[in-house]
Coordinates of N, CA and C and ligand atoms in Angstrom, one line a residue:
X228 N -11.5 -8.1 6.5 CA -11.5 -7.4 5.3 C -11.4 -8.3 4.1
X229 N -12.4 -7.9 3.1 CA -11.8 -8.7 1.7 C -11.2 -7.7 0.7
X230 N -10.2 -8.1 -0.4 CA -9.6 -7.1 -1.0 C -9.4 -7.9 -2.5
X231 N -10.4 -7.7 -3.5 CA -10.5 -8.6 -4.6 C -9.3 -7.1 -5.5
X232 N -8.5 -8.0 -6.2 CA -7.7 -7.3 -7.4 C -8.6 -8.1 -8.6
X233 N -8.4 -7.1 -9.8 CA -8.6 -6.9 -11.1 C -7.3 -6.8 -11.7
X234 N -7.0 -7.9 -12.4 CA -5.6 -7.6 -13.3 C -5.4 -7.8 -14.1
X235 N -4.7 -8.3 -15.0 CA -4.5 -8.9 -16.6 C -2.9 -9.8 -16.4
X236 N -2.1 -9.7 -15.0 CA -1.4 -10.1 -14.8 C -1.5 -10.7 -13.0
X237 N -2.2 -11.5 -13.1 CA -2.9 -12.2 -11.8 C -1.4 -13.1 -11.2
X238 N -0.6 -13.5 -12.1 CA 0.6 -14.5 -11.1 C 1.5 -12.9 -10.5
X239 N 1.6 -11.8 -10.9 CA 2.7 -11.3 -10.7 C 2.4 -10.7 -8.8
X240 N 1.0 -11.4 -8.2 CA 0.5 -11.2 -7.1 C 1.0 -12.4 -6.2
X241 N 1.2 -13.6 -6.5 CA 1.3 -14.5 -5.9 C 2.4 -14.4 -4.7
X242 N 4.0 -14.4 -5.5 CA 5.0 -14.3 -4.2 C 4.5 -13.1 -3.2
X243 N 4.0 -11.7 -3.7 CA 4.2 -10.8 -2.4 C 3.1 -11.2 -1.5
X244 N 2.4 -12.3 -1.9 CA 0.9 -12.7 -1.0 C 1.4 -13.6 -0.5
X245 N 2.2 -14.3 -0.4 CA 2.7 -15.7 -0.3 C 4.0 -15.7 0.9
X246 N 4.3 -14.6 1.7 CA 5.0 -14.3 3.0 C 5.0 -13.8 3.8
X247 N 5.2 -14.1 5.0 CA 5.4 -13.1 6.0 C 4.5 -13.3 6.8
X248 N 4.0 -11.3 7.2 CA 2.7 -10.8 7.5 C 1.5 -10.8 6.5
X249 N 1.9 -10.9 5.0 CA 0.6 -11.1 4.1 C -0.1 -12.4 4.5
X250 N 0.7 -13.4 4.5 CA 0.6 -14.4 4.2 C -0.1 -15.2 5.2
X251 N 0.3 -14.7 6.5 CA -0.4 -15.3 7.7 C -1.8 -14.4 8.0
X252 N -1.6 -13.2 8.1 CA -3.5 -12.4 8.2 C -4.0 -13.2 6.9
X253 N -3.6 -13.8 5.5 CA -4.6 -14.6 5.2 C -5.0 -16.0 5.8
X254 N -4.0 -16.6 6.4 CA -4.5 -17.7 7.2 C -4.8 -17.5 8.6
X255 N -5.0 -16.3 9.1 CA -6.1 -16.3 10.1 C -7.5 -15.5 9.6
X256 N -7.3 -15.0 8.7 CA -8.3 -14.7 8.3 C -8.6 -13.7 8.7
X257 N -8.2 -12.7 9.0 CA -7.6 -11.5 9.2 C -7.9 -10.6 7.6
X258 N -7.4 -11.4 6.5 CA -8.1 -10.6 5.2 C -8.7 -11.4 4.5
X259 N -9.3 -11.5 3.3 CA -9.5 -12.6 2.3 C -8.9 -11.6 1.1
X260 N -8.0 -12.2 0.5 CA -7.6 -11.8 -1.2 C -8.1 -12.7 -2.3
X261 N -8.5 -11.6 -3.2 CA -8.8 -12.6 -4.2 C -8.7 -11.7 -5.8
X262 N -7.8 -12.5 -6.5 CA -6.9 -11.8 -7.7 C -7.5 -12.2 -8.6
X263 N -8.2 -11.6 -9.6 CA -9.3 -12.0 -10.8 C -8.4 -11.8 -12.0
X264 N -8.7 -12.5 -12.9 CA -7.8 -12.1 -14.3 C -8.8 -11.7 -15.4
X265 N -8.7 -9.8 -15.5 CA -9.8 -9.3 -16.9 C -9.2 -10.1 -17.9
X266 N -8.4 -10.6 -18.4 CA -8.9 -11.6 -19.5 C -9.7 -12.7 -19.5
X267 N -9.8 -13.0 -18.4 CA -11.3 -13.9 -18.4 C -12.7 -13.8 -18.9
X268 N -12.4 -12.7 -18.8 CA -13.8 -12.1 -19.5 C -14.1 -11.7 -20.7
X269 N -12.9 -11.7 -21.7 CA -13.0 -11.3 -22.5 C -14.0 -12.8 -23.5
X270 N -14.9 -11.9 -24.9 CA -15.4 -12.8 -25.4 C -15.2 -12.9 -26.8
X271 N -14.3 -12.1 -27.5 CA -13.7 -12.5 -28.5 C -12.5 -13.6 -28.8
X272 N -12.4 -13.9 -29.8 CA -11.7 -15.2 -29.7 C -9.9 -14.7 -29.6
X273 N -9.6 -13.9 -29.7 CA -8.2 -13.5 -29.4 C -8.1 -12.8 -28.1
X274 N -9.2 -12.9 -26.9 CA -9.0 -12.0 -25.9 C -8.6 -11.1 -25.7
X275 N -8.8 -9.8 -26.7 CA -8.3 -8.8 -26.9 C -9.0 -8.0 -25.6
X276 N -8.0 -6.9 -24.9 CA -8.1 -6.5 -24.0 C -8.0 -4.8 -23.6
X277 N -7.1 -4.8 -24.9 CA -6.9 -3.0 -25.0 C -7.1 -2.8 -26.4
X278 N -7.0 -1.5 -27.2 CA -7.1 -1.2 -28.6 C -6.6 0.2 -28.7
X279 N -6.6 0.6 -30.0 CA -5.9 2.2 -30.2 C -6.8 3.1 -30.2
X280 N -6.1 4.3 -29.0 CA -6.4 5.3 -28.9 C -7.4 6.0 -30.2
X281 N -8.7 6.5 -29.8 CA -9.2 7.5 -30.3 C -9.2 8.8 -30.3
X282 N -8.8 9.0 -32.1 CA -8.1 10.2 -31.9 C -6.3 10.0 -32.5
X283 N -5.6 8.9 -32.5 CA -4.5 8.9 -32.5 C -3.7 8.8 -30.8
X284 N -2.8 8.5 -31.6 CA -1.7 8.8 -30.5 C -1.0 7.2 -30.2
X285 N 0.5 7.3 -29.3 CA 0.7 5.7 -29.3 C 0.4 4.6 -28.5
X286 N 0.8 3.7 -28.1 CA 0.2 3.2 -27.1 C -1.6 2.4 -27.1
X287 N -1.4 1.7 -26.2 CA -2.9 1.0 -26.4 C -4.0 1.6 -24.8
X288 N -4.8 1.5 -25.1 CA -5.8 1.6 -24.0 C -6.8 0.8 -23.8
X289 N -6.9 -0.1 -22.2 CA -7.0 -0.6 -21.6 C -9.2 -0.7 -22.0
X290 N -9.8 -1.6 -23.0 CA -11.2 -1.7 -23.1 C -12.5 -1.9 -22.3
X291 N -13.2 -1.0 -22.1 CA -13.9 -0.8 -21.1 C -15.0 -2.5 -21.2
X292 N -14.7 -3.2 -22.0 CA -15.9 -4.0 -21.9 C -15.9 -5.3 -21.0
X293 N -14.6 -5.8 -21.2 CA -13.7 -7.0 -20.5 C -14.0 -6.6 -19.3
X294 N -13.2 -5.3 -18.9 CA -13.2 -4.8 -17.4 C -14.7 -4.8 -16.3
X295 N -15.4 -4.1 -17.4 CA -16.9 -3.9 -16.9 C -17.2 -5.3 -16.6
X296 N -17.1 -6.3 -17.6 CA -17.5 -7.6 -17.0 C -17.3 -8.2 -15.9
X297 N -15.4 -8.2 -15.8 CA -14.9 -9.0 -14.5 C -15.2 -8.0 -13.7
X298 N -15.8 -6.4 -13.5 CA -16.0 -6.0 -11.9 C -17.3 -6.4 -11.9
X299 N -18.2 -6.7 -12.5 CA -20.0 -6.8 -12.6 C -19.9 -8.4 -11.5
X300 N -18.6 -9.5 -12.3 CA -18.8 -10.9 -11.4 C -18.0 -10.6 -10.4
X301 N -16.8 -9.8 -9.9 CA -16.6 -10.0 -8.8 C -17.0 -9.0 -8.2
X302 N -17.7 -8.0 -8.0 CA -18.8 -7.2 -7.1 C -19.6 -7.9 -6.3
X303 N -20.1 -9.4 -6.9 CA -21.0 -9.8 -6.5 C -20.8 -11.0 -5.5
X304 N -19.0 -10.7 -5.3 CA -18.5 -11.9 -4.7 C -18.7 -11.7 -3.5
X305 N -19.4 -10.8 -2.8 CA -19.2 -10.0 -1.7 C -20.0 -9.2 -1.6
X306 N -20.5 -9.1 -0.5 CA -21.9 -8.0 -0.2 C -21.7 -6.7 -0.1
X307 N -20.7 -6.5 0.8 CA -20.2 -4.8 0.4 C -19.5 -4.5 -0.9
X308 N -19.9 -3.2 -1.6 CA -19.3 -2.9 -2.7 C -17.4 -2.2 -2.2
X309 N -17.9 -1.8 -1.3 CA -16.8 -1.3 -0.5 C -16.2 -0.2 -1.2
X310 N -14.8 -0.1 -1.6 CA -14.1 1.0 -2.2 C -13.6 1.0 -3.4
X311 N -13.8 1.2 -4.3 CA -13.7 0.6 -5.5 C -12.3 2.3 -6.2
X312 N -11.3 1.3 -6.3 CA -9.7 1.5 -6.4 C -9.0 1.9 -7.8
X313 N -9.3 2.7 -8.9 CA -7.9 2.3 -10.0 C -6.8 3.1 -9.4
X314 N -5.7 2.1 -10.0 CA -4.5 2.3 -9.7 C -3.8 3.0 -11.1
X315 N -3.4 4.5 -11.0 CA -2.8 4.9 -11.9 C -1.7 5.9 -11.5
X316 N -0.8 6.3 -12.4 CA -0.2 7.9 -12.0 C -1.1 9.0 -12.0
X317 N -2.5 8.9 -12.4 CA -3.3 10.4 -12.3 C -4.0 10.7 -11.0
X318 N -3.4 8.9 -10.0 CA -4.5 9.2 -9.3 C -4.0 10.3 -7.7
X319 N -4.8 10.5 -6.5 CA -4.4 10.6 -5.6 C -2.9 10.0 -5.0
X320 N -2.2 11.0 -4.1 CA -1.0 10.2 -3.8 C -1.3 9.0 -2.7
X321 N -0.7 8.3 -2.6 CA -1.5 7.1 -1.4 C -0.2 7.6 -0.3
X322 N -0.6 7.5 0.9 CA 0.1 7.9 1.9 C -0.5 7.4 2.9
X323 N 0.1 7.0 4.5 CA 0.0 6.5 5.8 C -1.7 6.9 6.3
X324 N -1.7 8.3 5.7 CA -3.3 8.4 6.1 C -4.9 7.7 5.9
X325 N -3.8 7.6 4.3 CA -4.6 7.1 3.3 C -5.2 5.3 3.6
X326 N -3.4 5.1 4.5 CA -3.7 3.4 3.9 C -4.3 3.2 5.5
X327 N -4.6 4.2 6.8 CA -5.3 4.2 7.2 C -7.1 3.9 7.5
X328 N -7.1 5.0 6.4 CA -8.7 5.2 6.1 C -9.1 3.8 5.3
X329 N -8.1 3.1 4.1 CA -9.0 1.8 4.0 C -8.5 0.7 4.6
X330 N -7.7 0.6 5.6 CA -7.8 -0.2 6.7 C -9.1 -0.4 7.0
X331 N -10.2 0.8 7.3 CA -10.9 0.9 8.0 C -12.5 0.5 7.0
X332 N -12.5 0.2 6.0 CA -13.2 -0.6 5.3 C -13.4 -2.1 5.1
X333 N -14.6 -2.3 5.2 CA -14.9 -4.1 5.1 C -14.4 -4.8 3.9
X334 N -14.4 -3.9 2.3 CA -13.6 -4.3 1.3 C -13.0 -3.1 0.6
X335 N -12.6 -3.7 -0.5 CA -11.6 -2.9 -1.1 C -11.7 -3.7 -2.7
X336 N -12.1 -2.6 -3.6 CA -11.5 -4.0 -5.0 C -10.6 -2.5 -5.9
X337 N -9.2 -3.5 -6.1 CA -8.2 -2.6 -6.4 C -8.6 -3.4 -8.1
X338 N -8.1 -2.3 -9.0 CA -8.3 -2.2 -10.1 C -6.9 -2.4 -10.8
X339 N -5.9 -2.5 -11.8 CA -4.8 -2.4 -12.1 C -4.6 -2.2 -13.8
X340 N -4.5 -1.2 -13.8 CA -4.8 -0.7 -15.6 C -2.8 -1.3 -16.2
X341 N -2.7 -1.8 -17.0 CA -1.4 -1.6 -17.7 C -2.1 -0.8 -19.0
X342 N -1.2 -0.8 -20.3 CA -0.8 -0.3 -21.4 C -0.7 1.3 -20.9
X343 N -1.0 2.2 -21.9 CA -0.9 3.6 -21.6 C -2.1 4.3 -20.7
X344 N -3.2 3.5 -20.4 CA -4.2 4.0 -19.5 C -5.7 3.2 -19.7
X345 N -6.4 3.6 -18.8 CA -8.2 2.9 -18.5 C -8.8 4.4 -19.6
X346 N -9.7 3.5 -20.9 CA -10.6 4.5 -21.0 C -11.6 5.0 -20.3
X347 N -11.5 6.2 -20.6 CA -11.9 7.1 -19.4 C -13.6 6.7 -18.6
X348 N -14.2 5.7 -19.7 CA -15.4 5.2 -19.5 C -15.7 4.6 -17.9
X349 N -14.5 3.7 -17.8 CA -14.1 3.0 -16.7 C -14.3 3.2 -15.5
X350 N -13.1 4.5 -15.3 CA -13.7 5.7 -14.1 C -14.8 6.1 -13.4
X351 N -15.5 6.5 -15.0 CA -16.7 7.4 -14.9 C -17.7 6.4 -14.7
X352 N -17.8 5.4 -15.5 CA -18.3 4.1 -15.3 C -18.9 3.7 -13.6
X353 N -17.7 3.2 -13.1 CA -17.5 2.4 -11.8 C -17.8 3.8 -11.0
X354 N -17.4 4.7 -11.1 CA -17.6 5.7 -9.7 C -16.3 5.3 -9.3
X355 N -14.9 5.2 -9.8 CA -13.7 4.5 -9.3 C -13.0 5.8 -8.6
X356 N -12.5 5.4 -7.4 CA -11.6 6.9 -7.0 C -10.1 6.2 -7.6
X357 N -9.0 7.3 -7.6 CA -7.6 7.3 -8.0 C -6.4 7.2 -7.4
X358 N -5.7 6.4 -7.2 CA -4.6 6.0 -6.3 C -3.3 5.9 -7.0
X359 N -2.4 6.8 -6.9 CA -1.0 6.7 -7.1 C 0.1 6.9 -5.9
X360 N 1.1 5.6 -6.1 CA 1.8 5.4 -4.9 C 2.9 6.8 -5.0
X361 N 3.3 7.8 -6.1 CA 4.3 8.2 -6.0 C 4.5 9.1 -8.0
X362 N 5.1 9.9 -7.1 CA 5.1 10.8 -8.9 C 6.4 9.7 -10.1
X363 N 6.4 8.7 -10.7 CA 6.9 8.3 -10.6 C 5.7 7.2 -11.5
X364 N 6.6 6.9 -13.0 CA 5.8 6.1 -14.1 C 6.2 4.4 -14.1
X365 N 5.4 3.3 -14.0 CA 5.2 2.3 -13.9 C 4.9 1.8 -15.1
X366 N 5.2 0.4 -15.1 CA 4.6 -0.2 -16.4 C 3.1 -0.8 -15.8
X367 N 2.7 -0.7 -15.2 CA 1.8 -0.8 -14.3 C 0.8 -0.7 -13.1
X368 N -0.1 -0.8 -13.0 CA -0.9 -0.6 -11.5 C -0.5 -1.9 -10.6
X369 N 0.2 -2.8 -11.0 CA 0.2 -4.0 -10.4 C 1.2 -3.9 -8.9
X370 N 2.3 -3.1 -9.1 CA 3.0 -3.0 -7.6 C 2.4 -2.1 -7.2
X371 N 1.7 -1.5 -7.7 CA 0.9 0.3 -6.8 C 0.0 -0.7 -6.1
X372 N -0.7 -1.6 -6.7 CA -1.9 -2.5 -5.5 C -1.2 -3.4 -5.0
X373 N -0.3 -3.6 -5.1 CA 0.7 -4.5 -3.9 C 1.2 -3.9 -2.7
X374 N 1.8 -2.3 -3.1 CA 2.2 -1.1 -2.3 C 1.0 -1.6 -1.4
X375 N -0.4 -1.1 -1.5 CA -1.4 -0.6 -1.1 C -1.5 -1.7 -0.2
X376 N -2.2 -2.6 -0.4 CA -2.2 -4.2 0.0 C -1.1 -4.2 1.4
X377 N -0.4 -4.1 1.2 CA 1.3 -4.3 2.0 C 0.7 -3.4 3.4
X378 N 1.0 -2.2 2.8 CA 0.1 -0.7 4.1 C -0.8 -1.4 4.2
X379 N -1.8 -1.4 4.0 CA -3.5 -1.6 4.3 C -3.3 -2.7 5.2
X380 N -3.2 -3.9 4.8 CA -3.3 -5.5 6.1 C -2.7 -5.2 6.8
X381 N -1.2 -4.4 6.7 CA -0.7 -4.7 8.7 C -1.9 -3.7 10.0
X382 N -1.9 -2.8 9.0 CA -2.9 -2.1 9.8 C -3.8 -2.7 10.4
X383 N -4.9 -3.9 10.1 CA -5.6 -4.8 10.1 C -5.2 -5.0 12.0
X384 N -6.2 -4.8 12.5 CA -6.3 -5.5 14.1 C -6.1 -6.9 13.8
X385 N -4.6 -6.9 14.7 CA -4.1 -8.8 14.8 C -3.5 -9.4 13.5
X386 N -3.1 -8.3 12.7 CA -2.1 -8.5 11.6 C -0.4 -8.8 11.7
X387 N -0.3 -7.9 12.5 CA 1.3 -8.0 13.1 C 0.8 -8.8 14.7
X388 N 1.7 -9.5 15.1 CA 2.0 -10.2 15.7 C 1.7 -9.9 17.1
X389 N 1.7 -10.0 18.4 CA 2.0 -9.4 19.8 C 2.9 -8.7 19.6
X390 N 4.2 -9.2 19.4 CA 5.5 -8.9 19.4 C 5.6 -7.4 19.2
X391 N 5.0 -7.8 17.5 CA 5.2 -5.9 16.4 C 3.7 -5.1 16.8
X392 N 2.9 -5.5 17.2 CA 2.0 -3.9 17.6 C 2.2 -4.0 19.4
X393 N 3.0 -4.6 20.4 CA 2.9 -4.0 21.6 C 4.0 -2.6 21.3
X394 N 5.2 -2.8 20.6 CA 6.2 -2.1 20.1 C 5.6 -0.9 19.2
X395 N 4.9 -1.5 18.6 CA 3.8 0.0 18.1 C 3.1 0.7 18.8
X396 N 2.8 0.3 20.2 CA 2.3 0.6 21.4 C 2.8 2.5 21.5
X397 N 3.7 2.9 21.2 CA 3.9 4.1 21.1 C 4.5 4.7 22.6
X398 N 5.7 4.8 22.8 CA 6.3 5.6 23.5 C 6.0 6.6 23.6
X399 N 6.7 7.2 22.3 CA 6.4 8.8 22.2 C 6.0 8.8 20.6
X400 N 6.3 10.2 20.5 CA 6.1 10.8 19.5 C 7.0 10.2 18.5
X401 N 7.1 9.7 17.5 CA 7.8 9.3 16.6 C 8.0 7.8 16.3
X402 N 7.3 7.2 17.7 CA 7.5 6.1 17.5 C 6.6 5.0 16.8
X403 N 5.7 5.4 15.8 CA 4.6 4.1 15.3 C 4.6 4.7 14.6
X404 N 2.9 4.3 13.6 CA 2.4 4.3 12.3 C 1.7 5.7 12.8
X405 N 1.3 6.1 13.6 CA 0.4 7.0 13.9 C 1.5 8.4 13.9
X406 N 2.4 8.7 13.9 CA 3.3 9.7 14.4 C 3.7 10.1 12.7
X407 N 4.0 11.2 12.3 CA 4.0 12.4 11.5 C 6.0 12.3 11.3
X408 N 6.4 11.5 12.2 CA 7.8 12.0 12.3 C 8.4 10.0 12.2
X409 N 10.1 10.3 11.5 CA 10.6 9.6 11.3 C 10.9 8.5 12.5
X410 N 11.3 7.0 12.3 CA 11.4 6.3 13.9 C 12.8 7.0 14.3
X411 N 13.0 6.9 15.4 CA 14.5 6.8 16.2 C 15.4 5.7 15.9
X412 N 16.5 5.8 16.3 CA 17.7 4.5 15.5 C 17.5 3.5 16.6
X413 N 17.2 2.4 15.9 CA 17.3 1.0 17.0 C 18.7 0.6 16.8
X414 N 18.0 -0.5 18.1 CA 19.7 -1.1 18.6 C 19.7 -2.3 18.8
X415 N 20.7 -3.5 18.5 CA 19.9 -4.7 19.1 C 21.5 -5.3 19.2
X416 N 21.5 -6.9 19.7 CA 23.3 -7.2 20.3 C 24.1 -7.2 19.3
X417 N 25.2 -7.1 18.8 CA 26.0 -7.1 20.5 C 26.3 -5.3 20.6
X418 N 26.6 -5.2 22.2 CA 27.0 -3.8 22.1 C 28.0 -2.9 21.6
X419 N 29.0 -3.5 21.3 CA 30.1 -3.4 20.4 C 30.0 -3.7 18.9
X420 N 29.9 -3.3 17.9 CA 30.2 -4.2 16.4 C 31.2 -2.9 15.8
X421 N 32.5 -3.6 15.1 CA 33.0 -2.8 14.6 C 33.4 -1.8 15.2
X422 N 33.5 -1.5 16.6 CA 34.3 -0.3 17.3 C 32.6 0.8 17.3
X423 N 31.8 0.4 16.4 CA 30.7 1.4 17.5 C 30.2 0.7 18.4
X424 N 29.6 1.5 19.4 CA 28.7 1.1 20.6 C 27.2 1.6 20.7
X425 N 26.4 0.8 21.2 CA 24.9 1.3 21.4 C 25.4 2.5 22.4
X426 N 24.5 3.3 21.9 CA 24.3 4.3 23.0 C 23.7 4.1 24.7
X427 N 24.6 5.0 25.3 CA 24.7 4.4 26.7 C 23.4 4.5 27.1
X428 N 22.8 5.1 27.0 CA 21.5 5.7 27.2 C 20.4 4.6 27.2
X429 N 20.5 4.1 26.1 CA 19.8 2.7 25.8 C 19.7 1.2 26.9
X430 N 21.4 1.4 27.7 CA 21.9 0.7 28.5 C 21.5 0.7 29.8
X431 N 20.7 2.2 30.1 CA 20.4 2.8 31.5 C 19.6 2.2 32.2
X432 N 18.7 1.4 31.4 CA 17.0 0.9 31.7 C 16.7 2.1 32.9
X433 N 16.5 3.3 32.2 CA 16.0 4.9 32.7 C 14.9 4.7 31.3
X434 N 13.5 4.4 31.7 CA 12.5 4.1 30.4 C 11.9 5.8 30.3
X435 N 12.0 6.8 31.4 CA 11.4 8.0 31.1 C 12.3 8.5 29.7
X436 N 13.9 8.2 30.3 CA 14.9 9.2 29.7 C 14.9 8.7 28.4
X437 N 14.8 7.2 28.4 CA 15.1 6.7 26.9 C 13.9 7.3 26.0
X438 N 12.8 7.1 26.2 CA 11.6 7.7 25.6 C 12.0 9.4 25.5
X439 N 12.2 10.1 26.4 CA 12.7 11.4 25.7 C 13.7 11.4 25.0
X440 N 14.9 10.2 24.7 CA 15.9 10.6 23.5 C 15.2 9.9 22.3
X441 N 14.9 8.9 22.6 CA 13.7 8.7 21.3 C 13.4 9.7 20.6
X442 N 12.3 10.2 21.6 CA 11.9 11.7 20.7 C 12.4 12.3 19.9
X443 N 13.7 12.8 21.1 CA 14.4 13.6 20.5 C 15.0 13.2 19.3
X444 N 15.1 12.1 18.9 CA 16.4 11.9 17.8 C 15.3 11.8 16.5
X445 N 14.0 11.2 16.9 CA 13.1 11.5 15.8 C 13.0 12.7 15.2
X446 N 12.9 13.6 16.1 CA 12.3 15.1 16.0 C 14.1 15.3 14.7
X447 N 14.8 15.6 15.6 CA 16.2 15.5 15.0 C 16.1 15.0 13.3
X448 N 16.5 13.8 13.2 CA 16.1 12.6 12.1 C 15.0 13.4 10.9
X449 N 13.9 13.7 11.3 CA 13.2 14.5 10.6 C 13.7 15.5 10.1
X450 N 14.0 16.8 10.7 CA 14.4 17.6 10.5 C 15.9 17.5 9.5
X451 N 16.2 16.6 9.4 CA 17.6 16.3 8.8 C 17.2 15.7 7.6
X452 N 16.6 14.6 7.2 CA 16.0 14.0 6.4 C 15.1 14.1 5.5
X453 N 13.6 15.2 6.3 CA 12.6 15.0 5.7 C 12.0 16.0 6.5
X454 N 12.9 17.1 6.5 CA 12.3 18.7 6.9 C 10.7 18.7 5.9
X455 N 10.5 18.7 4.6 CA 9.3 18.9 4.3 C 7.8 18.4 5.7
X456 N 8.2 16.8 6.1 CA 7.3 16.7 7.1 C 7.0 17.6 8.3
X457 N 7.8 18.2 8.4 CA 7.4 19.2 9.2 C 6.7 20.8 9.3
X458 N 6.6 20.7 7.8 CA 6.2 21.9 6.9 C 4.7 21.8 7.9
X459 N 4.5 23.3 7.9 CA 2.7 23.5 8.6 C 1.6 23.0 8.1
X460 N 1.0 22.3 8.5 CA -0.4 22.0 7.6 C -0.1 20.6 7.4
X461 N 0.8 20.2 7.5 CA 1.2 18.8 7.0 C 1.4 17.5 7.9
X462 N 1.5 18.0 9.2 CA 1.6 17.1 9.9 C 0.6 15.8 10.1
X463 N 0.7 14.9 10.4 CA -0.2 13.6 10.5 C -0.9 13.1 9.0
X464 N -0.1 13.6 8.3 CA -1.1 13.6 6.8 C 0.4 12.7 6.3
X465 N 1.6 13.5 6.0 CA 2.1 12.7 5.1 C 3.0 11.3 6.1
X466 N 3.8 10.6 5.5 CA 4.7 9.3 6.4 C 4.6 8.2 5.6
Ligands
6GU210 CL1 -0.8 3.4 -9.4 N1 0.4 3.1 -11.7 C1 1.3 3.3 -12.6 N2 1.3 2.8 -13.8 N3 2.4 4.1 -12.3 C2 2.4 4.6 -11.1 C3 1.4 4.4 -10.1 C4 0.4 3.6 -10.5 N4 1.8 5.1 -9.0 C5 2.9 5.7 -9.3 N5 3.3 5.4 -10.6

């Protein structure tokens, strides 16, 4: 997969690309990133990038001309146009399903609006669909396409390790990315800390029984937590 960002703040991408699981699916090549800066494009001599609202009002809004430019050169970085991304609060909620479905794309170019918004040109312009991680106001699109980024590569076949997708392998119900319901409580040494103990259960190596308390404690967990996910109609959609 390739996943080109558009931004006006291109370093504030560096550390979260720069670890882990990001950091290695780019050195196997597992994704290509590549973070453009709209003020490159700009051709006035003060690189002006947003201006005031038409009409009034406060706040600046984000100039359709700069933008237009840097998506026209990096469209062309890459042969599929693929999915073309702004990141705002107006947009759709992004959710497990979501970061599913562009897993399942060959690219991705995320867009990242700051000041008060993209004139509306932009949208309408590009054919851009709308992506918000959460009801919940940002000083920018820039962690919303990091959110996204983060979901989207692990999903990536051979992103996580042996180790983390045999374990995603799925016991039961509750137990992966694919499941509608919260995980079960892990356990790991020693069996004692503090006067609690792992549950005995855990200790049985009974792999039928463990997998049915799994379940069970997800199902549980949910219902305790995050009864909405269980609401009708909803299932496999939100997480
Ligand atoms: Cl994508 N952008 C901004 N600015 N705020 C947000 C958001 C995005 N998603 C939730 N809040």
């Amino acid at each position: 997969m390739r996943i080109d960002v558009l931004t006006l703040f291109p370093e504030m991408f560096e550390s979260p690309l720069s670890y882990s699981i990001l950091k290695r699916a780019q050195e196997q090549g597992i994704v290509a990133i590549a973070v453009t800066n709209i003020r490159d494009f700009t051709t006035d001599k003060y690189h002006k990038v947003d201006d005031k609202p038409y009409g009034g009002g406060p706040g600046m809004v984000m100039m359709p001309g700069p933008l237009f430019d840097c998506f026209e050169h990096v469209e062309k970085l890459a042969p599929h146009r693929g999915r073309v991304i702004l990141l705002t609060p107006q947009g759709q909620r992004f959710n497990q399903a979501k970061a599913r479905e562009l897993a399942a794309e060959e690219r991705l170019i995320l867009i990242a609006g700051r000041y008060e918004g993209f004139d509306e040109r932009i949208r309408i312009g590009l054919n851009a669909e709308q992506i918000s991680i959460g009801d919940y106001v940002l000083n920018g699109g820039e962690l919303a396409a990091m959110v996204v980024i983060d979901a989207v590569v692990r999903l990536l076949p051979g992103a996580l390790g042996d180790e983390d997708s045999a374990k995603d392998d799925s016991f039961s119900v509750g137990a992966n990315d694919h499941s509608p319901l919260l995980e079960y409580p892990q356990y790991t040494r020693p069996e004692v800390f503090r006067g609690m103990k792992v549950p005995d259960i855990l200790l049985s190596g009974d792999h039928a029984k463990i997998a049915q308390w799994r379940c069970e404690q997800s199902l549980e967990r949910t219902r305790q937590w995050r009864p909405d996910l269980l609401d009708a109609g909803d299932l496999g959609e939100r997480r």
